[in-house]
Amino acid sequence: MGLNSQMVYFIGAGPGDPELITLKGKRLLEEADIIIYAGSLVNKELLGYAKKGCAVYNSAEMTLEQLIAVMEEGEAQQKLVVRLHTGDPSIYGAIREQMDELDKRNIAYEVVPGVSSFCAAAAALKKEYTLPGVSQAVILTRMGGRTGVPGGQGIEELAQHKATMIIFLSVHMMDELVDRLKTGYSGDTPVAVVYKASWPEQKILEGTLDTISDVVKAEGIKKTALVVVGDFLGEGYELSKLYDKNFSHQYRSAGE
């Protein structure tokens, strides 16, 4: 598809590694007249794709009104505007409020998905979140802080499912997080903390709910990390039916 200079593009930059942006996202960065990027969470190497003369804004220093004003001015001048978010913008990206403002102004936009940090964390751990016989559900969540969580979506309620859980934006509250998780999971449930997944400074901490808080404190990790919890981190699971020689499906008969 061709690029539209009268369009705002929301792009998922990926988890950190500049090679994990999509081909479409990279192409848009190269063609952009204006780039608004999500502060220190975006790897600055990605801004190296910008062409000479591109105007670059750091959204960490801006309000919603200022963000929209830059987009509106760019659209009026028929400039290609890129709003560069980390990971995939649909997860804790705060893009809905930006899109709603653009809708009010009849400014066209498109969302280009990206690789989320929770996917990069699984790759770093070399694990599969959905192991047969262990977990077939994945919960993405966060602890309530300055931004609360709706009723029924607290860690205690979600922990009752004993599913694979990936917890964003909460490593700085590790003691409280562990206490809440233990209302559903046992103390020996395996846990991993992945700091800056896919960045050069990536770090993986492993333990159980009984031990992980001390490990995190010893490493001094207080932000930019995912907490992943569940028995998928263990060794036991059932083999998939997909490749079972005794299981038939539309592409293969049993015994073949």
Short mmCIF file of N, CA and C in Angstrom, two decimals, residues 33-93:
data_model
loop_
_atom_site.label_atom_id
_atom_site.label_comp_id
_atom_site.label_asym_id
_atom_site.label_seq_id
_atom_site.Cartn_x
_atom_site.Cartn_y
_atom_site.Cartn_z
N ASP A 33 7.80 13.05 7.68
CA ASP A 33 8.20 14.45 7.80
C ASP A 33 8.23 14.88 9.26
N ILE A 34 7.40 14.22 10.08
CA ILE A 34 7.32 14.52 11.52
C ILE A 34 7.27 13.19 12.27
N ILE A 35 8.11 13.05 13.29
CA ILE A 35 8.08 11.87 14.15
C ILE A 35 7.89 12.33 15.59
N ILE A 36 6.89 11.76 16.25
CA ILE A 36 6.68 11.99 17.69
C ILE A 36 6.92 10.64 18.37
N TYR A 37 7.98 10.54 19.14
CA TYR A 37 8.35 9.25 19.73
C TYR A 37 8.15 9.24 21.25
N ALA A 38 7.97 8.03 21.78
CA ALA A 38 7.61 7.88 23.20
C ALA A 38 8.83 7.88 24.12
N GLY A 39 9.56 8.95 24.10
CA GLY A 39 10.63 9.20 25.07
C GLY A 39 11.66 8.11 25.19
N SER A 40 12.15 7.88 26.40
CA SER A 40 13.25 6.96 26.66
C SER A 40 12.87 5.50 26.43
N LEU A 41 11.58 5.22 26.29
CA LEU A 41 11.14 3.85 26.07
C LEU A 41 11.44 3.37 24.65
N VAL A 42 11.64 4.31 23.73
CA VAL A 42 11.96 3.98 22.35
C VAL A 42 13.48 3.99 22.17
N ASN A 43 14.00 2.95 21.55
CA ASN A 43 15.43 2.90 21.26
C ASN A 43 15.78 4.01 20.27
N LYS A 44 16.70 4.88 20.66
CA LYS A 44 17.06 6.03 19.83
C LYS A 44 17.64 5.63 18.47
N GLU A 45 18.13 4.39 18.37
CA GLU A 45 18.64 3.93 17.07
C GLU A 45 17.56 3.96 16.00
N LEU A 46 16.31 3.80 16.41
CA LEU A 46 15.21 3.84 15.44
C LEU A 46 15.07 5.21 14.80
N LEU A 47 15.42 6.24 15.54
CA LEU A 47 15.33 7.59 14.98
C LEU A 47 16.38 7.81 13.89
N GLY A 48 17.37 6.94 13.84
CA GLY A 48 18.37 7.02 12.77
C GLY A 48 17.80 6.72 11.40
N TYR A 49 16.61 6.12 11.35
CA TYR A 49 15.95 5.87 10.06
C TYR A 49 15.34 7.14 9.48
N ALA A 50 15.18 8.18 10.31
CA ALA A 50 14.52 9.41 9.84
C ALA A 50 15.34 10.09 8.77
N LYS A 51 14.66 10.69 7.80
CA LYS A 51 15.36 11.40 6.72
C LYS A 51 15.84 12.76 7.20
N LYS A 52 16.75 13.34 6.49
CA LYS A 52 17.26 14.65 6.82
C LYS A 52 16.13 15.68 6.76
N GLY A 53 16.05 16.51 7.76
CA GLY A 53 15.01 17.54 7.80
C GLY A 53 13.74 17.13 8.50
N CYS A 54 13.65 15.87 8.90
CA CYS A 54 12.46 15.41 9.62
C CYS A 54 12.40 16.08 10.99
N ALA A 55 11.23 16.58 11.37
CA ALA A 55 11.05 17.19 12.70
C ALA A 55 10.76 16.08 13.70
N VAL A 56 11.51 16.05 14.81
CA VAL A 56 11.39 14.98 15.80
C VAL A 56 10.98 15.57 17.15
N TYR A 57 9.93 14.99 17.74
CA TYR A 57 9.42 15.44 19.04
C TYR A 57 9.44 14.29 20.04
N ASN A 58 9.79 14.61 21.28
CA ASN A 58 9.78 13.65 22.37
C ASN A 58 8.47 13.82 23.14
N SER A 59 7.58 12.83 23.09
CA SER A 59 6.26 12.98 23.70
C SER A 59 6.31 12.97 25.23
N ALA A 60 7.44 12.53 25.80
CA ALA A 60 7.56 12.54 27.27
C ALA A 60 7.47 13.95 27.82
N GLU A 61 7.77 14.93 26.98
CA GLU A 61 7.76 16.33 27.40
C GLU A 61 6.49 17.06 26.99
N MET A 62 5.49 16.29 26.44
CA MET A 62 4.32 16.92 25.85
C MET A 62 3.03 16.48 26.54
N THR A 63 2.01 17.33 26.46
CA THR A 63 0.67 16.98 26.91
C THR A 63 -0.12 16.43 25.72
N LEU A 64 -1.29 15.88 26.00
CA LEU A 64 -2.14 15.38 24.92
C LEU A 64 -2.47 16.51 23.94
N GLU A 65 -2.77 17.68 24.49
CA GLU A 65 -3.11 18.81 23.62
C GLU A 65 -1.96 19.19 22.70
N GLN A 66 -0.75 19.14 23.22
CA GLN A 66 0.43 19.46 22.40
C GLN A 66 0.68 18.40 21.33
N LEU A 67 0.47 17.15 21.70
CA LEU A 67 0.61 16.06 20.73
C LEU A 67 -0.33 16.27 19.54
N ILE A 68 -1.60 16.51 19.87
CA ILE A 68 -2.60 16.66 18.82
C ILE A 68 -2.34 17.90 17.98
N ALA A 69 -1.86 18.96 18.60
CA ALA A 69 -1.55 20.18 17.85
C ALA A 69 -0.48 19.93 16.79
N VAL A 70 0.54 19.15 17.14
CA VAL A 70 1.60 18.83 16.16
C VAL A 70 1.02 17.98 15.03
N MET A 71 0.19 16.99 15.37
CA MET A 71 -0.42 16.16 14.35
C MET A 71 -1.33 16.97 13.43
N GLU A 72 -2.12 17.85 14.05
CA GLU A 72 -3.06 18.67 13.28
C GLU A 72 -2.33 19.60 12.32
N GLU A 73 -1.26 20.21 12.80
CA GLU A 73 -0.48 21.11 11.95
C GLU A 73 0.17 20.34 10.81
N GLY A 74 0.69 19.14 11.13
CA GLY A 74 1.31 18.32 10.09
C GLY A 74 0.32 17.92 9.02
N GLU A 75 -0.88 17.54 9.44
CA GLU A 75 -1.90 17.15 8.47
C GLU A 75 -2.30 18.33 7.60
N ALA A 76 -2.41 19.52 8.21
CA ALA A 76 -2.79 20.72 7.45
C ALA A 76 -1.74 21.06 6.39
N GLN A 77 -0.49 20.74 6.68
CA GLN A 77 0.61 21.02 5.76
C GLN A 77 0.93 19.83 4.84
N GLN A 78 0.04 18.84 4.87
CA GLN A 78 0.19 17.62 4.05
C GLN A 78 1.54 16.94 4.30
N LYS A 79 1.89 16.85 5.57
CA LYS A 79 3.11 16.17 5.96
C LYS A 79 2.78 14.79 6.53
N LEU A 80 3.68 13.87 6.32
CA LEU A 80 3.49 12.52 6.83
C LEU A 80 3.93 12.49 8.29
N VAL A 81 2.98 12.19 9.17
CA VAL A 81 3.24 12.23 10.61
C VAL A 81 3.29 10.80 11.16
N VAL A 82 4.36 10.48 11.89
CA VAL A 82 4.49 9.18 12.55
C VAL A 82 4.48 9.37 14.05
N ARG A 83 3.59 8.65 14.71
CA ARG A 83 3.55 8.61 16.18
C ARG A 83 4.15 7.27 16.59
N LEU A 84 5.36 7.29 17.12
CA LEU A 84 6.13 6.08 17.39
C LEU A 84 5.97 5.65 18.84
N HIS A 85 5.27 4.53 19.04
CA HIS A 85 5.06 3.96 20.37
C HIS A 85 5.96 2.75 20.56
N THR A 86 6.15 2.34 21.82
CA THR A 86 6.95 1.16 22.08
C THR A 86 6.11 -0.10 21.94
N GLY A 87 6.80 -1.23 21.71
CA GLY A 87 6.10 -2.51 21.62
C GLY A 87 5.01 -2.47 20.58
N ASP A 88 3.83 -2.94 20.96
CA ASP A 88 2.64 -2.77 20.14
C ASP A 88 1.77 -1.73 20.82
N PRO A 89 1.32 -0.71 20.09
CA PRO A 89 0.62 0.41 20.73
C PRO A 89 -0.72 0.05 21.34
N SER A 90 -1.25 -1.14 21.06
CA SER A 90 -2.55 -1.51 21.61
C SER A 90 -2.47 -1.93 23.07
N ILE A 91 -1.26 -2.13 23.60
CA ILE A 91 -1.09 -2.57 24.99
C ILE A 91 -0.43 -1.46 25.79
N TYR A 92 -1.20 -0.86 26.70
CA TYR A 92 -0.73 0.24 27.54
C TYR A 92 -0.08 1.35 26.71
N GLY A 93 -0.66 1.61 25.54
CA GLY A 93 -0.10 2.62 24.65
C GLY A 93 -0.78 3.98 24.75
#
